[in-house]
Coordinates of N, CA, C and O in Angstrom, one line a residue:
Q1 N 3.5 -11.0 14.2 CA 3.5 -9.9 15.0 C 4.2 -8.9 13.5 O 5.7 -9.1 13.7
V2 N 3.5 -8.1 12.9 CA 5.6 -7.6 12.1 C 4.5 -5.8 12.2 O 3.4 -5.4 12.5
Q3 N 5.7 -4.2 13.2 CA 5.2 -3.5 13.0 C 5.4 -2.3 11.9 O 6.7 -3.0 11.4
L4 N 4.5 -1.5 11.4 CA 4.9 -0.8 9.6 C 5.5 0.8 10.3 O 3.5 0.9 10.6
V5 N 5.4 1.2 9.6 CA 6.7 2.6 9.9 C 6.0 3.1 8.5 O 6.6 2.9 7.5
E6 N 4.9 4.7 8.2 CA 4.7 4.9 7.1 C 5.2 5.5 7.1 O 5.3 7.3 7.3
S7 N 5.5 6.6 5.8 CA 6.5 7.7 5.2 C 6.1 8.4 3.7 O 5.3 7.2 3.2
G8 N 6.0 9.7 3.2 CA 5.6 9.5 2.4 C 4.9 10.6 1.9 O 4.7 11.6 1.1
G9 N 3.9 10.8 2.2 CA 2.4 11.6 2.5 C 2.9 12.7 2.4 O 4.1 13.3 3.0
G10 N 2.0 13.4 1.6 CA 2.3 15.1 1.9 C 1.0 15.9 0.4 O -0.2 15.0 1.0
L11 N 1.3 16.9 -0.1 CA 0.5 18.3 -0.5 C 1.5 17.9 -1.8 O 2.2 18.4 -2.2
V12 N 0.4 17.9 -3.0 CA 1.0 17.8 -3.9 C -0.3 18.3 -5.2 O -1.8 17.6 -4.5
Q13 N 0.3 18.8 -6.5 CA -0.5 19.4 -7.6 C -1.8 18.5 -8.5 O -1.0 17.0 -8.3
T14 N -2.7 18.1 -8.9 CA -2.7 17.1 -10.1 C -2.0 17.3 -10.7 O -1.7 18.1 -11.4
G15 N -1.8 15.6 -11.0 CA -0.6 15.3 -11.9 C 0.7 15.1 -11.3 O 1.3 14.9 -12.7
G16 N 0.8 15.5 -10.4 CA 2.4 15.2 -9.2 C 2.5 14.4 -9.1 O 1.0 13.4 -9.2
S17 N 2.9 14.0 -8.4 CA 3.4 12.7 -7.6 C 4.2 12.3 -7.1 O 4.7 13.3 -6.2
L18 N 3.9 11.5 -5.6 CA 4.4 11.1 -4.3 C 4.7 9.5 -4.3 O 4.6 8.4 -5.3
R19 N 5.3 9.2 -3.6 CA 5.9 8.1 -3.1 C 5.9 8.2 -1.6 O 6.4 8.4 -1.2
L20 N 5.0 7.2 -1.8 CA 5.3 6.4 -0.1 C 5.9 5.3 -0.6 O 5.7 4.6 -0.4
S21 N 6.7 5.0 2.5 CA 7.1 3.9 2.1 C 6.5 3.5 3.4 O 6.3 3.7 3.6
C22 N 6.9 2.6 3.0 CA 6.1 1.3 4.1 C 8.1 0.3 5.2 O 7.1 -1.1 4.3
T23 N 7.9 0.3 5.9 CA 9.3 -0.3 6.5 C 8.8 -1.1 7.5 O 8.4 -0.5 8.6
A24 N 8.9 -1.6 7.5 CA 9.1 -3.0 9.1 C 10.5 -3.3 10.1 O 10.8 -3.2 9.8
S25 N 9.7 -3.5 10.8 CA 10.5 -3.0 12.3 C 10.0 -4.5 13.5 O 8.0 -4.8 12.9
G26 N 10.7 -5.2 13.0 CA 10.6 -6.4 14.9 C 10.7 -7.7 13.7 O 10.0 -8.8 14.1
S27 N 10.4 -7.7 12.2 CA 10.3 -8.7 11.6 C 10.9 -7.9 10.7 O 11.3 -7.2 9.7
T28 N 11.3 -8.8 8.8 CA 11.2 -8.1 8.2 C 9.8 -9.1 7.0 O 8.7 -9.4 7.8
F29 N 9.6 -8.9 5.8 CA 8.4 -9.1 5.5 C 8.9 -11.2 4.5 O 7.0 -9.9 3.6
N30 N 9.8 -11.7 5.2 CA 9.4 -12.6 4.6 C 8.4 -13.6 4.1 O 7.9 -13.8 6.0
G31 N 7.8 -13.9 3.4 CA 6.5 -14.7 3.2 C 5.8 -13.6 3.7 O 4.0 -14.5 3.9
Y32 N 5.0 -12.3 3.4 CA 3.7 -12.0 3.3 C 3.5 -10.6 2.5 O 4.6 -10.3 1.1
A33 N 2.0 -10.5 2.0 CA 1.8 -9.1 1.4 C 1.8 -8.6 1.8 O 1.3 -8.4 3.2
I34 N 1.8 -7.3 0.9 CA 2.5 -5.9 1.4 C 1.0 -5.4 1.0 O 0.8 -5.3 -0.4
G35 N 0.0 -4.9 1.2 CA -1.1 -4.4 0.9 C -1.0 -2.7 1.3 O -0.2 -3.0 2.4
W36 N -1.1 -1.8 0.1 CA -1.5 -0.2 0.4 C -3.0 -0.4 0.6 O -3.9 -0.5 -0.7
F37 N -4.1 0.6 1.0 CA -5.2 1.0 1.2 C -5.3 2.6 1.9 O -4.5 3.0 1.8
R38 N -6.2 2.6 1.2 CA -6.7 4.6 1.5 C -8.8 4.4 1.9 O -9.2 3.2 1.8
Q39 N -8.3 5.8 2.5 CA -9.3 6.3 2.8 C -9.7 7.4 3.0 O -8.8 8.2 3.6
A40 N -11.1 8.3 2.1 CA -10.9 9.7 1.9 C -11.8 9.9 2.7 O -12.9 8.3 3.7
P41 N -12.4 10.3 3.8 CA -13.5 10.8 4.4 C -14.9 10.8 4.1 O -15.5 10.4 2.6
G42 N -15.4 10.2 4.5 CA -16.5 9.6 4.4 C -16.6 8.1 3.3 O -17.9 8.1 3.0
K43 N -16.1 7.1 2.8 CA -16.1 6.8 1.7 C -14.6 5.6 3.0 O -14.5 5.9 4.0
E44 N -15.2 3.8 2.4 CA -15.4 2.9 2.8 C -13.5 2.9 2.9 O -12.9 3.3 1.6
R45 N -12.8 1.8 3.3 CA -11.1 1.6 2.8 C -11.4 0.8 1.9 O -12.1 -0.2 1.8
E46 N -10.3 1.2 0.6 CA -10.7 0.1 -0.6 C -8.7 -0.2 -0.9 O -7.9 0.4 -0.2
F47 N -9.5 -1.3 -1.2 CA -8.3 -1.9 -2.1 C -6.8 -0.5 -3.1 O -7.5 0.0 -3.7
V48 N -6.3 -0.5 -3.3 CA -4.7 0.4 -4.0 C -3.9 -0.3 -4.8 O -4.5 -1.3 -6.0
A49 N -3.2 -1.5 -4.1 CA -1.9 -1.8 -4.5 C -2.5 -3.4 -3.8 O -2.0 -2.7 -1.7
A50 N -1.4 -4.2 -4.0 CA -0.4 -5.6 -3.0 C 0.4 -6.2 -3.4 O 0.7 -6.1 -5.1
L51 N 1.7 -5.8 -2.8 CA 3.0 -7.0 -2.9 C 2.5 -8.1 -2.2 O 3.3 -7.9 -1.3
A52 N 3.7 -9.4 -3.1 CA 3.3 -10.6 -2.5 C 5.6 -10.4 -2.4 O 5.6 -11.2 -3.6
W53 N 5.2 -10.8 -1.7 CA 7.0 -10.2 -0.8 C 8.2 -11.1 -1.9 O 9.1 -11.0 -2.6
N54 N 7.9 -12.8 -0.9 CA 9.2 -13.9 -2.0 C 9.1 -14.2 -3.2 O 10.0 -14.3 -3.7
I55 N 8.0 -13.7 -3.8 CA 7.3 -14.0 -5.5 C 8.3 -12.8 -6.2 O 7.6 -12.8 -7.1
N56 N 7.9 -11.0 -5.5 CA 7.6 -9.8 -6.4 C 6.4 -10.1 -7.4 O 6.9 -9.1 -8.2
S57 N 5.8 -11.0 -6.5 CA 4.3 -10.5 -7.2 C 3.1 -9.6 -7.4 O 3.5 -9.0 -6.3
T58 N 2.7 -8.8 -7.8 CA 2.6 -7.7 -7.6 C 0.5 -7.1 -8.0 O 0.6 -8.3 -9.2
R59 N 0.4 -6.3 -7.3 CA -1.4 -6.7 -7.9 C -2.4 -5.3 -7.8 O -1.9 -4.4 -6.7
Y60 N -2.5 -4.4 -9.2 CA -3.2 -3.3 -9.0 C -4.8 -2.8 -9.0 O -4.8 -3.5 -9.4
A61 N -5.6 -1.8 -7.5 CA -6.1 -1.5 -8.6 C -7.0 -1.2 -9.3 O -6.0 -0.5 -10.3
D62 N -8.1 -1.6 -10.7 CA -8.2 -1.1 -11.3 C -8.0 1.5 -11.6 O -6.5 1.4 -12.3
F63 N -7.8 2.0 -10.3 CA -7.9 2.4 -10.5 C -6.2 2.8 -10.4 O -5.9 4.4 -10.9
A64 N -5.4 2.7 -10.0 CA -4.6 2.2 -9.9 C -3.1 1.8 -11.3 O -1.7 2.8 -11.3
E65 N -4.1 1.4 -11.9 CA -2.5 0.3 -12.9 C -3.0 1.8 -13.8 O -3.5 2.6 -14.2
G66 N -2.1 1.2 -14.0 CA -0.6 2.3 -15.1 C -1.3 3.5 -14.2 O 0.6 4.7 -15.1
R67 N -1.3 4.2 -13.0 CA -0.4 5.1 -12.9 C 0.8 5.0 -10.4 O 1.5 5.6 -11.6
F68 N 0.1 4.2 -10.6 CA 1.3 3.7 -9.4 C 2.0 2.1 -10.0 O 1.4 1.1 -10.1
T69 N 3.0 2.2 -9.0 CA 4.4 1.5 -8.8 C 4.5 1.6 -7.8 O 5.0 1.9 -6.5
L70 N 4.5 -0.4 -7.3 CA 5.4 -0.7 -6.1 C 6.3 -1.6 -6.7 O 6.7 -2.4 -7.6
S71 N 7.4 -1.1 -5.8 CA 8.6 -2.2 -5.6 C 9.3 -1.9 -4.4 O 8.0 -2.0 -3.0
K72 N 10.3 -3.3 -4.0 CA 10.2 -3.8 -2.7 C 11.8 -3.1 -2.5 O 12.8 -3.6 -3.1
D73 N 12.4 -3.4 -1.0 CA 13.9 -2.8 -1.4 C 14.5 -4.0 0.2 O 14.1 -3.6 0.9
N74 N 15.1 -4.8 -0.7 CA 15.2 -6.5 0.3 C 15.9 -5.4 1.6 O 16.1 -6.5 2.6
V75 N 17.3 -4.5 1.6 CA 18.1 -4.1 2.3 C 17.5 -3.7 3.3 O 17.1 -4.1 4.7
K76 N 16.3 -2.3 2.8 CA 15.9 -2.2 3.7 C 14.7 -2.8 4.3 O 14.1 -1.6 5.0
N77 N 14.0 -3.7 4.0 CA 12.7 -3.9 4.5 C 11.6 -3.1 4.4 O 11.3 -3.3 5.1
T78 N 11.7 -2.9 3.2 CA 11.1 -1.3 2.9 C 9.9 -2.4 2.0 O 10.8 -2.4 0.2
V79 N 9.1 -1.9 1.7 CA 7.4 -1.6 -0.3 C 8.0 0.0 -0.4 O 7.2 0.4 1.0
S80 N 8.1 0.2 -1.9 CA 7.1 1.3 -1.8 C 6.0 1.9 -2.7 O 5.8 0.7 -3.4
L81 N 5.0 2.5 -3.3 CA 4.9 2.8 -3.8 C 5.2 4.0 -4.5 O 4.7 5.2 -3.9
Q82 N 5.4 4.1 -5.9 CA 4.9 5.3 -6.7 C 3.9 5.5 -6.9 O 3.6 5.0 -7.7
M83 N 3.3 6.8 -6.8 CA 2.5 7.6 -7.0 C 2.4 8.4 -8.9 O 2.6 9.6 -7.5
N84 N 1.7 8.2 -9.7 CA 2.1 9.9 -10.8 C 0.5 10.0 -11.3 O -0.2 8.9 -10.3
S85 N 0.5 11.4 -11.8 CA 0.0 11.1 -12.3 C -2.0 11.7 -11.8 O -2.4 11.1 -11.3
L86 N -1.4 12.1 -10.6 CA -2.1 12.1 -8.8 C -3.8 13.2 -9.5 O -3.4 13.9 -10.4
K87 N -4.4 12.9 -9.2 CA -5.9 13.6 -9.9 C -6.3 13.9 -7.7 O -6.1 12.7 -6.8
P88 N -7.3 14.4 -7.5 CA -7.9 15.2 -6.4 C -8.8 14.3 -5.6 O -8.7 14.3 -4.7
G89 N -9.1 13.6 -7.1 CA -10.0 11.8 -6.2 C -9.0 11.0 -5.5 O -9.7 9.6 -4.4
D90 N -7.6 10.7 -5.7 CA -6.4 10.7 -5.1 C -6.1 11.2 -2.7 O -5.7 9.7 -2.7
T91 N -6.5 11.0 -3.3 CA -6.9 12.5 -1.9 C -7.8 11.3 -0.4 O -8.9 10.6 -0.9
A92 N -6.5 10.7 0.6 CA -7.6 10.0 1.2 C -5.8 10.0 2.0 O -5.2 10.6 2.0
V93 N -6.5 8.9 2.8 CA -5.2 8.6 4.2 C -4.6 7.1 3.3 O -5.7 6.5 3.6
Y94 N -3.1 7.1 3.2 CA -3.0 5.6 2.8 C -3.0 4.9 4.0 O -1.9 4.9 5.1
Y95 N -3.2 3.8 3.6 CA -2.3 3.2 4.7 C -1.7 1.4 4.6 O -1.8 1.4 3.2
C96 N -0.3 1.3 5.0 CA -0.2 -0.3 4.5 C -0.5 -0.9 5.9 O -0.8 -0.9 6.7
A97 N -0.8 -2.4 5.2 CA -0.5 -3.5 5.8 C -0.2 -4.8 5.1 O 0.4 -4.9 4.3
A98 N 0.5 -6.0 6.4 CA 1.0 -7.0 6.1 C 0.0 -8.3 7.0 O -1.0 -8.1 7.0
D99 N 0.0 -8.6 5.5 CA -0.9 -10.4 5.7 C 0.4 -11.1 5.9 O 0.5 -11.9 4.5
R100 N 1.0 -12.4 6.3 CA 1.7 -13.3 6.3 C 1.4 -15.6 5.5 O 1.5 -16.0 5.2
H101 N -0.6 -14.5 5.2 CA -1.3 -15.5 5.2 C -2.0 -15.6 4.3 O -3.2 -16.5 3.7
F102 N -1.7 -14.9 3.3 CA -2.4 -14.1 2.7 C -2.4 -15.5 0.8 O -2.0 -16.7 1.0
T103 N -4.3 -15.1 0.5 CA -4.2 -16.5 -0.9 C -4.2 -15.3 -2.1 O -4.6 -13.6 -1.9
S104 N -4.2 -16.0 -3.0 CA -4.7 -14.8 -4.6 C -6.6 -14.5 -4.2 O -6.9 -13.0 -5.0
R105 N -7.3 -15.0 -3.0 CA -8.3 -14.3 -3.2 C -8.5 -13.5 -1.3 O -9.5 -12.0 -2.6
T106 N -7.6 -12.9 -1.2 CA -7.8 -12.7 0.3 C -7.2 -11.1 0.0 O -6.9 -10.5 0.9
W107 N -5.9 -11.2 -0.9 CA -4.6 -10.2 -0.6 C -5.0 -8.5 -0.6 O -4.1 -7.4 -1.4
S108 N -6.1 -8.6 -1.2 CA -6.9 -7.5 -1.9 C -8.0 -6.7 -0.9 O -8.0 -6.1 -0.4
I109 N -8.1 -8.1 0.1 CA -9.3 -7.9 1.1 C -8.5 -7.0 2.4 O -8.2 -7.6 3.2
A110 N -9.0 -6.1 2.5 CA -8.5 -4.7 4.0 C -8.5 -6.1 5.5 O -7.6 -6.4 6.3
S111 N -10.1 -6.9 5.3 CA -10.4 -7.2 6.7 C -9.3 -9.2 7.3 O -9.2 -9.0 8.0
Y112 N -9.3 -9.4 5.5 CA -7.9 -10.0 5.9 C -6.8 -9.4 6.4 O -5.7 -10.7 6.6
Y113 N -6.2 -8.4 6.1 CA -4.5 -8.3 7.3 C -4.9 -7.9 8.8 O -5.2 -7.0 8.9
P114 N -3.6 -8.5 8.9 CA -3.9 -8.2 10.6 C -3.4 -7.3 11.4 O -3.2 -6.5 12.4
D115 N -2.1 -6.6 10.3 CA -1.5 -5.6 11.0 C -1.0 -5.1 10.3 O -0.9 -4.4 8.7
W116 N -1.6 -3.4 10.6 CA -1.8 -1.8 10.0 C -0.8 -1.1 10.0 O -0.3 -1.0 11.1
G117 N 0.0 0.2 8.9 CA 0.6 1.2 9.5 C -0.5 2.2 10.0 O -1.3 2.3 11.0
Q118 N 0.0 3.1 10.6 CA -0.8 4.5 12.0 C -1.3 5.4 10.1 O -1.9 5.8 10.1
G119 N -0.7 5.0 9.3 CA -1.6 6.0 7.2 C -1.0 7.2 7.5 O 0.6 7.6 8.1
T120 N -0.3 7.7 6.4 CA 0.0 8.8 6.2 C -0.8 9.2 5.0 O -2.5 8.6 3.8
Q121 N -1.1 11.4 5.2 CA -1.7 12.0 4.5 C -1.2 12.1 3.2 O -0.6 13.0 2.9
V122 N -2.1 12.1 2.0 CA -2.2 11.7 0.9 C -2.9 13.5 0.0 O -4.9 12.6 0.5
T123 N -2.5 13.8 0.3 CA -4.0 15.4 -0.3 C -3.7 16.1 -2.1 O -1.9 16.4 -2.1
V124 N -4.6 16.0 -2.5 CA -3.6 16.5 -4.7 C -4.8 17.3 -4.6 O -5.8 17.8 -4.6
S125 N -4.1 18.4 -4.7 CA -5.2 20.0 -5.2 C -5.5 20.3 -6.5 O -4.5 19.2 -7.5
S126 N -6.7 20.8 -6.8 CA -7.1 20.6 -7.8 C -6.5 22.9 -8.6 O -5.7 22.9 -8.2

């Protein structure tokens, strides 16, 4: 099990940028997939992006492709989500999650992730 701490949410205007970070404690990310999900009020939690730590492979939801970018810091044991060209529709609580037993089929599905952060609010004003 790995404990996850998120940071970096906030309020930004349409077209602005935010950088979210997810840091592991109690373990390293070695062998994990780290996923980002979001949940807006009244909506289901949806996949945003995921990174396979050891091979540095990434996957993005269609709405994130070209606007959001994942990166990792091996020293800080952190995965960051750089979000550019933000829109009001991106407003949500963003969560990072970790799964050590992921596959190419499961790493975009929230229910397969056992470890979750506390979430960070992202609000994009129009």
